[in-house]
Coordinates of C-alpha atoms in Angstrom, one line a residue:
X1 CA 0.0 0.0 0.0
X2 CA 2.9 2.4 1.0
X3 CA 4.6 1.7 -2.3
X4 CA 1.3 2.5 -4.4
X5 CA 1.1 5.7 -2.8
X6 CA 5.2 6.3 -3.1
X7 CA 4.6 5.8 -6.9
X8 CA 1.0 7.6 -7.2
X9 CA 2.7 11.1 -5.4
X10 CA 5.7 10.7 -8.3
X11 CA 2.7 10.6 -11.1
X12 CA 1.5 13.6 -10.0
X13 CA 4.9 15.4 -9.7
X14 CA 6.0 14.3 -12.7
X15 CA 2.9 15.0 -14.7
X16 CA 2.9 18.6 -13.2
X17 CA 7.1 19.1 -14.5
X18 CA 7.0 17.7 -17.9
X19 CA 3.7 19.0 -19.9
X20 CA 3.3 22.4 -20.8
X21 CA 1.6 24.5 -23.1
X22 CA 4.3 26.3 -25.2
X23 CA 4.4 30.0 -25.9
X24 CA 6.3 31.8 -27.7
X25 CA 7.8 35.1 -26.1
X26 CA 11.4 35.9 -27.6
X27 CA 13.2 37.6 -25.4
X28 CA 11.3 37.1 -21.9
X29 CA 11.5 34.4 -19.2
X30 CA 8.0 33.1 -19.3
X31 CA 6.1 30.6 -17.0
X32 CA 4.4 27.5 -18.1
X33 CA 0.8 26.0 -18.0
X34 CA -0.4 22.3 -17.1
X35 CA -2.4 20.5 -20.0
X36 CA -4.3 17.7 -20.4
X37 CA -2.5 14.5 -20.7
X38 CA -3.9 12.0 -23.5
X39 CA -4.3 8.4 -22.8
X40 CA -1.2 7.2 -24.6
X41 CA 1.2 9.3 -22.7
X42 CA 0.0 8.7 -19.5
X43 CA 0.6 4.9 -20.1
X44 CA 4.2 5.5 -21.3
X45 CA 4.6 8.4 -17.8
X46 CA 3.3 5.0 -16.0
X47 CA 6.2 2.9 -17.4
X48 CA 8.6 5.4 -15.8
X49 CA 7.3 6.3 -12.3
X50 CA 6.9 2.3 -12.4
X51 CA 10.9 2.7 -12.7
X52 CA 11.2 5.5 -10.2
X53 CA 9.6 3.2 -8.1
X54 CA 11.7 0.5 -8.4
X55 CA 14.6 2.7 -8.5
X56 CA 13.5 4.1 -4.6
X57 CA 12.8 0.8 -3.6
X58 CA 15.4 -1.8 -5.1
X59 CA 18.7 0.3 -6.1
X60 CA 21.2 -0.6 -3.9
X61 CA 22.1 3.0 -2.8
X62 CA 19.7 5.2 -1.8
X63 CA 18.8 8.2 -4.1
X64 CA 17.2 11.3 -4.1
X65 CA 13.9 12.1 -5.5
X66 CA 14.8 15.8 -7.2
X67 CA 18.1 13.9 -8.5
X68 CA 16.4 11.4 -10.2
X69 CA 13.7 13.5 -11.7
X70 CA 16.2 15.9 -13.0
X71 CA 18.2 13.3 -14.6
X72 CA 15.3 11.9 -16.3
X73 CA 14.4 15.6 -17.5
X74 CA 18.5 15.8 -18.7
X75 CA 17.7 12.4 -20.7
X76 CA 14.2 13.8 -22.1
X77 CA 16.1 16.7 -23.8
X78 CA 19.0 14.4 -24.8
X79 CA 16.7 13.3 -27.8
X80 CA 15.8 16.6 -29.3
X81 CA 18.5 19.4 -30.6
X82 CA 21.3 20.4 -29.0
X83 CA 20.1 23.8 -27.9
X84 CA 16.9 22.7 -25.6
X85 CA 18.4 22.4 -21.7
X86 CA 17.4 21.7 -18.8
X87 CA 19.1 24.6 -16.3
X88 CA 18.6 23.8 -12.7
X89 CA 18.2 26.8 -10.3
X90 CA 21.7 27.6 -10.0
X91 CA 22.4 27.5 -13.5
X92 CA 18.8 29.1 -14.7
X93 CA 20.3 32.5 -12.6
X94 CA 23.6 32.2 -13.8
X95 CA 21.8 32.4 -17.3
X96 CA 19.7 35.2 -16.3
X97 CA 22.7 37.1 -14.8
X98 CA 24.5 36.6 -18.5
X99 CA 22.3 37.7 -20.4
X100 CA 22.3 40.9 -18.2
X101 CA 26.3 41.5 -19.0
X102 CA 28.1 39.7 -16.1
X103 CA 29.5 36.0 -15.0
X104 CA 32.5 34.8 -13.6
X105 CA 34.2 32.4 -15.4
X106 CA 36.4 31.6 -18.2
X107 CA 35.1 33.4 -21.5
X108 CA 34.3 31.0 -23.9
X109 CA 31.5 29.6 -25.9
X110 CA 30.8 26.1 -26.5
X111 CA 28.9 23.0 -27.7
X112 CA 29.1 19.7 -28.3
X113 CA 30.3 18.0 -31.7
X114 CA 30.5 14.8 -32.3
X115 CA 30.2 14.0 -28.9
X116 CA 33.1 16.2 -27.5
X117 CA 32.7 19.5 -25.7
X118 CA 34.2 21.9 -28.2
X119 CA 34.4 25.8 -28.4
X120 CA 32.7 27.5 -30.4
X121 CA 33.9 31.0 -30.2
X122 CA 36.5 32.7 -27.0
X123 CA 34.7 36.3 -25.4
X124 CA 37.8 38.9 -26.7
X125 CA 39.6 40.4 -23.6
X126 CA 38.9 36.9 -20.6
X127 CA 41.1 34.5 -19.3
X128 CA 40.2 32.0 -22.3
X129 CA 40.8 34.5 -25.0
X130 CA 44.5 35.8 -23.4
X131 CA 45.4 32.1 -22.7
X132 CA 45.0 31.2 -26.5
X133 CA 41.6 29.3 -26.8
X134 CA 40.8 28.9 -29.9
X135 CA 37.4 28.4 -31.9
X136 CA 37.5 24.6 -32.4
X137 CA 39.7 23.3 -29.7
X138 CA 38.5 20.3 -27.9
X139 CA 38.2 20.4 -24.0
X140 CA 38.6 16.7 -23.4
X141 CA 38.9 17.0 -19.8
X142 CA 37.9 20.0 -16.8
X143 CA 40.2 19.7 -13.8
X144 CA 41.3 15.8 -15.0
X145 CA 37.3 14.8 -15.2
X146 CA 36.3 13.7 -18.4
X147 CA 34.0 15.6 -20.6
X148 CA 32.5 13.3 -22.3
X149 CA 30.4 11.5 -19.4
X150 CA 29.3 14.9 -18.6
X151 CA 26.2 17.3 -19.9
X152 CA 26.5 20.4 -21.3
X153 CA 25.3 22.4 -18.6
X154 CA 27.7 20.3 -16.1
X155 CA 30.2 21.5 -18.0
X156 CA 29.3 25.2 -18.0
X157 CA 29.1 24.2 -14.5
X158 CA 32.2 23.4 -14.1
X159 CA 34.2 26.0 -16.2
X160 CA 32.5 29.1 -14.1
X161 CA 33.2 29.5 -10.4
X162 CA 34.1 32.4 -8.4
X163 CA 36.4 35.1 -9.7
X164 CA 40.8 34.2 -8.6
X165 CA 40.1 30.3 -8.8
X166 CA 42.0 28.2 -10.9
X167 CA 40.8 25.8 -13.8
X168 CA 42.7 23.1 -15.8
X169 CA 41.3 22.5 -19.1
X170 CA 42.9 19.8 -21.0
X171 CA 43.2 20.8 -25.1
X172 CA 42.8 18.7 -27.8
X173 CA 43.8 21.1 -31.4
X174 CA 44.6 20.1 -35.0
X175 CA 48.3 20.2 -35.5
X176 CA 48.9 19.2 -31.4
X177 CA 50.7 15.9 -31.1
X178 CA 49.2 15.2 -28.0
X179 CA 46.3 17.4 -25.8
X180 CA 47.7 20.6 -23.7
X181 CA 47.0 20.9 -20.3
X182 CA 46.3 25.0 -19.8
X183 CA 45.4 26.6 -16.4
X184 CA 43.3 29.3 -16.5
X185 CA 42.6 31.5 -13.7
X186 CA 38.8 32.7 -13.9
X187 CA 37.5 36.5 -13.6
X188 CA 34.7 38.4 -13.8
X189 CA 33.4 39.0 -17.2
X190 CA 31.9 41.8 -18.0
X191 CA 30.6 41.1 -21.7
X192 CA 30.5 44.3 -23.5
X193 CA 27.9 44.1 -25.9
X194 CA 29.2 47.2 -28.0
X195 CA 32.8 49.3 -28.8
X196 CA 33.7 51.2 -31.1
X197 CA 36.6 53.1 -32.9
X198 CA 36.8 55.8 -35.2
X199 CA 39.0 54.2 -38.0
X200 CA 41.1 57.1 -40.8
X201 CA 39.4 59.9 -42.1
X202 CA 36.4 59.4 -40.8
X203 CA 35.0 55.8 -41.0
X204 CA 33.6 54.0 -38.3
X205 CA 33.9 50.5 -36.7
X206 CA 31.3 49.2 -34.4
X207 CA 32.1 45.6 -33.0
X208 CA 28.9 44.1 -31.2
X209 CA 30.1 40.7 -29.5
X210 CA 26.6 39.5 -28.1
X211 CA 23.0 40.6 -28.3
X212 CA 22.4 41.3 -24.7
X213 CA 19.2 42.9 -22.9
X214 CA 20.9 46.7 -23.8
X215 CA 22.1 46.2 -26.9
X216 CA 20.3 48.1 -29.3
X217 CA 20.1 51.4 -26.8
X218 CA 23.9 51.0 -26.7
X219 CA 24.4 50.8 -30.3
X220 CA 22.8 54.2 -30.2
X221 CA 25.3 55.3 -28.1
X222 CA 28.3 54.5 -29.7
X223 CA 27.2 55.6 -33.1
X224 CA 26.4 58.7 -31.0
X225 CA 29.5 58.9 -29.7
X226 CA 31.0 58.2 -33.4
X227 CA 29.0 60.7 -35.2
X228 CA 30.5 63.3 -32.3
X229 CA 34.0 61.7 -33.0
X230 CA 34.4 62.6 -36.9
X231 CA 32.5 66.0 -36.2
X232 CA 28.8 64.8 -38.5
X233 CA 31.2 63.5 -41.1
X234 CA 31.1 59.8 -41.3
X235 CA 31.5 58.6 -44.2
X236 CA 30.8 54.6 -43.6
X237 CA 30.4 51.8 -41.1
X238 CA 31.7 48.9 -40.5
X239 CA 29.5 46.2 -38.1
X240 CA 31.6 43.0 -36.9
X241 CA 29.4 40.7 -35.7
X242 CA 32.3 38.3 -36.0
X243 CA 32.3 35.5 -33.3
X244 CA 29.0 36.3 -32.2
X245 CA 27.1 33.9 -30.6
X246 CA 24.0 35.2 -30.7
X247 CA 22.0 36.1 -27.7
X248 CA 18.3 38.2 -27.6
X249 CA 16.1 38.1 -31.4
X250 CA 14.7 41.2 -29.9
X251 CA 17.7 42.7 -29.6
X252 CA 18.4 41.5 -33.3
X253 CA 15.5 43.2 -34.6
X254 CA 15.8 46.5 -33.1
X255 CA 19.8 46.3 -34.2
X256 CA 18.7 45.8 -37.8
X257 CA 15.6 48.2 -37.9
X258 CA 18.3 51.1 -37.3
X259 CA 20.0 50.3 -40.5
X260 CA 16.9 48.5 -42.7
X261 CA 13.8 51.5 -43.3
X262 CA 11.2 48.9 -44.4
X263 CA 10.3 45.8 -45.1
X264 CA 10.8 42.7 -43.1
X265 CA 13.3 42.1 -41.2
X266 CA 12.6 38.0 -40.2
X267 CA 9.5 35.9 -39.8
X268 CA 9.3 33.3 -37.2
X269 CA 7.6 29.7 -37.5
X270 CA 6.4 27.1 -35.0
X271 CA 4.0 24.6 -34.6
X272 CA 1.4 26.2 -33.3
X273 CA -0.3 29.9 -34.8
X274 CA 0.7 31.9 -32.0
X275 CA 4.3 30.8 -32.4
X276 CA 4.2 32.6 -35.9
X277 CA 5.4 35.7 -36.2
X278 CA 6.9 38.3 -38.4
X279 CA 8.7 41.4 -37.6
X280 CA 9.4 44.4 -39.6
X281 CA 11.5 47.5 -39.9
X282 CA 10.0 51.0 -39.2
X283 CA 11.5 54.1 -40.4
X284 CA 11.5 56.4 -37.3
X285 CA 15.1 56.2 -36.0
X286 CA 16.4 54.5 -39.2
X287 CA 20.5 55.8 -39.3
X288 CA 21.5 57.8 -42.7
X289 CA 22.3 55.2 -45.4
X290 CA 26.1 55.6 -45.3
X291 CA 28.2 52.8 -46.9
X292 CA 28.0 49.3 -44.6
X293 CA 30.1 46.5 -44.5
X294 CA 29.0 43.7 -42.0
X295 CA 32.0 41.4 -41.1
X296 CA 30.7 37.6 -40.3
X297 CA 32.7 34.2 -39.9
X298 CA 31.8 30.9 -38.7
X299 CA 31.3 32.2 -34.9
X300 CA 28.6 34.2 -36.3
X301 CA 25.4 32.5 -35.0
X302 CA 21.8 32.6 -34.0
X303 CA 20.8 36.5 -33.5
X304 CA 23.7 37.8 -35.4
X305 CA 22.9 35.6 -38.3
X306 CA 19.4 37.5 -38.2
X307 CA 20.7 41.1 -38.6
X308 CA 23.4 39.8 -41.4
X309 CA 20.5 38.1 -43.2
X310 CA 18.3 41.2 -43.0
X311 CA 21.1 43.1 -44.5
X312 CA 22.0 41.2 -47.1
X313 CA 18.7 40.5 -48.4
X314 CA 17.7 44.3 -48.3
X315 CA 20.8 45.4 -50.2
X316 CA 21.7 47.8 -47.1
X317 CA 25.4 46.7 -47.1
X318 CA 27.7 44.1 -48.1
X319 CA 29.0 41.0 -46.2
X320 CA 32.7 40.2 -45.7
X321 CA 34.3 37.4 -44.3
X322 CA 33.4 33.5 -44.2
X323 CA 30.7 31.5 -44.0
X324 CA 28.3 31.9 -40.7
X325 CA 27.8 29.2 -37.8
X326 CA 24.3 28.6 -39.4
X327 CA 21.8 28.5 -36.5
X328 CA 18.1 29.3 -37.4
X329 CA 16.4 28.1 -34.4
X330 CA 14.4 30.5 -32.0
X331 CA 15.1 29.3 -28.0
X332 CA 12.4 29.9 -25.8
X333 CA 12.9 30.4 -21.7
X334 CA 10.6 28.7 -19.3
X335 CA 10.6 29.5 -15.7
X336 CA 9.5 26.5 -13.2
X337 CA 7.9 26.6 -10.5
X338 CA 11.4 25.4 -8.3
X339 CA 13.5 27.8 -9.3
X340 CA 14.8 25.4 -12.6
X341 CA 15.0 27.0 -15.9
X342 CA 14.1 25.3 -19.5
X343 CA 14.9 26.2 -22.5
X344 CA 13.6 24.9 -25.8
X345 CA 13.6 25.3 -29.4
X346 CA 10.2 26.4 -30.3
X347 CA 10.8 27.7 -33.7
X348 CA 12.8 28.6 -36.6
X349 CA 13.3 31.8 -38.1
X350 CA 13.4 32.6 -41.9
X351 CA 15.4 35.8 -43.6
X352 CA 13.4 38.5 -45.4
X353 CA 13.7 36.9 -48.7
X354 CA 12.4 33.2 -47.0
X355 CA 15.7 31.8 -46.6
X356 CA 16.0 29.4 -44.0
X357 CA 19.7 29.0 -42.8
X358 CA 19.5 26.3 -40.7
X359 CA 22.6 24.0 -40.7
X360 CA 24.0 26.2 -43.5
X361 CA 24.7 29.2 -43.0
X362 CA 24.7 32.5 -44.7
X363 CA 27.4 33.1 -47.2
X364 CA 29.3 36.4 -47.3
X365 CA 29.3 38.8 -50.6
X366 CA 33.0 38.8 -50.4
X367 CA 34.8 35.6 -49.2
X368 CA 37.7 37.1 -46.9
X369 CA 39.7 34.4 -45.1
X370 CA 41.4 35.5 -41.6
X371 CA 45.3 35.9 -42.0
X372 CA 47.4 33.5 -39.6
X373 CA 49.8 35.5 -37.6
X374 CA 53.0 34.1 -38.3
X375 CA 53.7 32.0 -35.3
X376 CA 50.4 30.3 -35.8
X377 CA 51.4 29.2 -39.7
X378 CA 52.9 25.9 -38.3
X379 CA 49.9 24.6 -36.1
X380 CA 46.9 24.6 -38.4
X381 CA 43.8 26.0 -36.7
X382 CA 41.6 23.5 -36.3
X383 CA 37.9 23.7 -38.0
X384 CA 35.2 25.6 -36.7
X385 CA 32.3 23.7 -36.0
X386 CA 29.3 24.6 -37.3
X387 CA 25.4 24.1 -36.5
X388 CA 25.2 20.8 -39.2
X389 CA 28.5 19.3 -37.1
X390 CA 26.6 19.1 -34.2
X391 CA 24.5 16.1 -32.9
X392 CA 20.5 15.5 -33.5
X393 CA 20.8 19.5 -35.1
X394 CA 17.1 20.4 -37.0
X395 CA 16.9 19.5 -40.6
X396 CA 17.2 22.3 -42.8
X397 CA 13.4 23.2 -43.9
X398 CA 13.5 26.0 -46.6
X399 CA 9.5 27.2 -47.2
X400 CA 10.5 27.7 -51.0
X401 CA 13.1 28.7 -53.3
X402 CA 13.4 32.1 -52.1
X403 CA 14.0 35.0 -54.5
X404 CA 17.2 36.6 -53.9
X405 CA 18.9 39.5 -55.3
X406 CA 21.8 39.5 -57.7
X407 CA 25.3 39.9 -55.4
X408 CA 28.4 41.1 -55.8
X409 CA 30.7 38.4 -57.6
X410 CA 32.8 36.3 -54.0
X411 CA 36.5 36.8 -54.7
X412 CA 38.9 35.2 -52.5
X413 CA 41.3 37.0 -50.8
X414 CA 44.9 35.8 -51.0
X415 CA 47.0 38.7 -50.9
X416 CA 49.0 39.5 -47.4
X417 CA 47.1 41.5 -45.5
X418 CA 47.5 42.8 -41.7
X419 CA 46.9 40.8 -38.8
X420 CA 43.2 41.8 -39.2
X421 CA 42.8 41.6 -43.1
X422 CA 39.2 41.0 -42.7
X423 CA 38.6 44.3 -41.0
X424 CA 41.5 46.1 -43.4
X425 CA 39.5 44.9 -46.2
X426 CA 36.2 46.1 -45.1
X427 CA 37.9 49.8 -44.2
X428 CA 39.6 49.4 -48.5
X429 CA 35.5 48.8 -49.6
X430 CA 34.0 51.8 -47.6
X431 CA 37.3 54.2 -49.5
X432 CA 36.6 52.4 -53.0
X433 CA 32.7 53.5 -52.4
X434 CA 33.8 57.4 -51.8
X435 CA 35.8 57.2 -54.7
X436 CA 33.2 55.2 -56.8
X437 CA 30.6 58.3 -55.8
X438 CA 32.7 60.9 -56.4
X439 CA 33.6 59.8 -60.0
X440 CA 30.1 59.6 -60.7
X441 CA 29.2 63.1 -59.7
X442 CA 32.0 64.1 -61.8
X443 CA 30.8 62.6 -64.9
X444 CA 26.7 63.5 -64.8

């Protein structure tokens, strides 16, 4: 009798954790709802808290409740894409504290590929980025525990910690005999979403390295503070969104409705009607249409994929660089009622012109490949993955063949170039632009 009632109280905490009705609010924590639960899944819910059960009653160490059920969650969303997580309390607020501009930790991006916890992009000026992780290298082990037995969000786990405390991450990188053991001492970091600089003769440079709940109001700012810097004269822009990992599709939007004065800017799909959405451009507090070149590699991703797409399609400036990380999945955050955190793909989002570039990408106008500094010539760098390299990613679904404009020819670039020939190049296009309009004033 005890036993019945042991596994009835786990049907009813389990049904009350795992159905929800899902809503789609980009942008904004949002709680969920408890639904009716058909006949077939509550026989297969009955096959599991029969295992609970047995688990409480007949494993021969005794476990806790809230551990198992949390596990089972972790193994739920271990058959769906890589981007839906489970975040329990401590990790839901270190996630809401992100988002807002601050962690401690080590700096760096990553995924899984292939099974094995690689980075996806290092966060310029942290412990990560000065140490020399790279986009690509494989963290095989986190203080001499393997990675591989281990879930994403342990791993984050793991990697962050109080700011002065030390970290061993053992290295796996193309052109490494054998993996690197590199000791990183973690920090506070304070993401800045925007900088900028005033390049020669008045061009401007605006680098935004995550889309964060300010974003868009500090993008103001700095083109502000540009505008003040070359005295009203700026003659062009240039937006790196380079290793980018995305962050807030609000954020996106409003970044691209300051450049784009009409027209969509991305429509969003789901299953379910109210999960469908489109957003477009409005022409109060559109910038002037000065020369743009938006620099984009293959730690370009998610909401930084949205404003290069918007651009592209529109014809407001010209892309530069390589190939983007190509995620087009929208993430949704649910709140629960313990404190835990979910988050789960609940759509995918589609360019002006209906592209979808899930698992491929957006490809730049002008192919520009980064020049290796000298000392790095001899050890390859190793492959960046991208969204199609990683495991149980969402098939590419593309409504139609969309209607895109004619672009500029794709050269490579093969010359030698500074350090940071991508960025060089994009400063040469904005010049060659001035010139271009000049000459054609002169000839009318």
């Amino acid at each position: 009798m005890s036993q019945w009632k042991g596994i009835k109280s786990f049907k009813i905490v389990l049904l009350i954790m795992v159905v929800f009705i899902l809503g789609m609010t980009i942008g904004l924590v949002k709680s969920h709802k408890v639904s009716a639960v058909s006949n077939g899944m509550y026989e297969d819910l009955k096959v599991f808290t029969d295992v609970l059960g047995l688990l409480q009653k007949e494993y021969v160490e005794e476990k806790n409740s809230k551990d198992l059920i949390y596990g089972a969650i972790n193994g739920m969303l271990e058959t769906l894409d890589p981007h839906s997580a489970f975040m329990p309390p401590n990790a839901y607020k270190e996630m809401q504290e992100e988002t807002r501009g601050r962690f401690e930790g080590l700096g760096i991006e990553i995924t899984f590929k292939e099974g094995i916890l690689t980075v996806v992009s290092p966060i310029e000026d942290t412990p990560a980025f000065r140490a020399g992780i790279l986009a690509g290298d494989q963290i095989l082990k986190i203080d001499r525990e393997l990675t591989k037995s281990l879930s994403l969000m342990e791993c984050v786990k793991r990697l962050r910690g109080p700011k002065g405390t030390k970290v061993t991450i053992t290295i796996m990188r193309e052109g490494f005999t054998k993996p690197k053991d590199f000791t990183l001492i973690r920090d506070v970091i304070p993401v800045r979403s925007v900088r900028h600089e005033l390049l020669e003769k008045n061009y401007g440079y605006i680098r935004i390295s995550q889309f964060q709940e300010k974003t868009a109001s500090e993008l103001d700012n700095h083109l502000k503070a540009l505008e003040e810097e070359s005295k009203g004269a700026l003659k062009g822009l240039v937006l790196d969104l380079r290793n980018n990992p995305g962050g807030l599709l609000d954020q996106a939007v409003k970044v691209s409705d300051r450049f784009i004065e009409s027209g969509l800017i991305v429509s969003v799909e789901g299953r379910k009607e109210d999960q469908k959405m489109k957003f477009s451009a409005h022409s109060q507090g559109t910038l002037s249409p000065y020369p743009l070149v938006v620099l984009i590699n293959g730690g370009s991703a998610s909401a930084s994929e949205i404003v290069a797409g918007a651009i592209q399609d529109h014809g407001r400036g010209i892309l530069l660089g390589t190939q983007t990380f190509g995620k087009g999945s929208v993430q949704t955050i649910f709140s629960l009622k313990d404190g835990a955190g979910l988050r789960l793909t609940t759509a995918r989002y589609f360019t002006p012109n209906g592209r979808s570039i899930q698992a491929k990408g957006i490809t730049p106008d002008i192919t520009v490949k980064p020049l290796l500094p000298e000392e790095e010539k001899i050890t390859p760098v190793p492959k960046q993955p991208m969204e199609k390299d990683l495991e149980r990613h969402l098939i590419d679904m593309e409504k139609e063949p969309p209607k895109e404009k004619e672009k500029p020819k794709k050269e490579e670039v093969k010359e030698k170039q500074p350090v940071d020939n991508q960025r060089e190049r994009a400063l040469e296009l904005l010049k060659s632009w001035e010139i271009f309009k000049k000459l054609a004033k002169e000839n009318k």
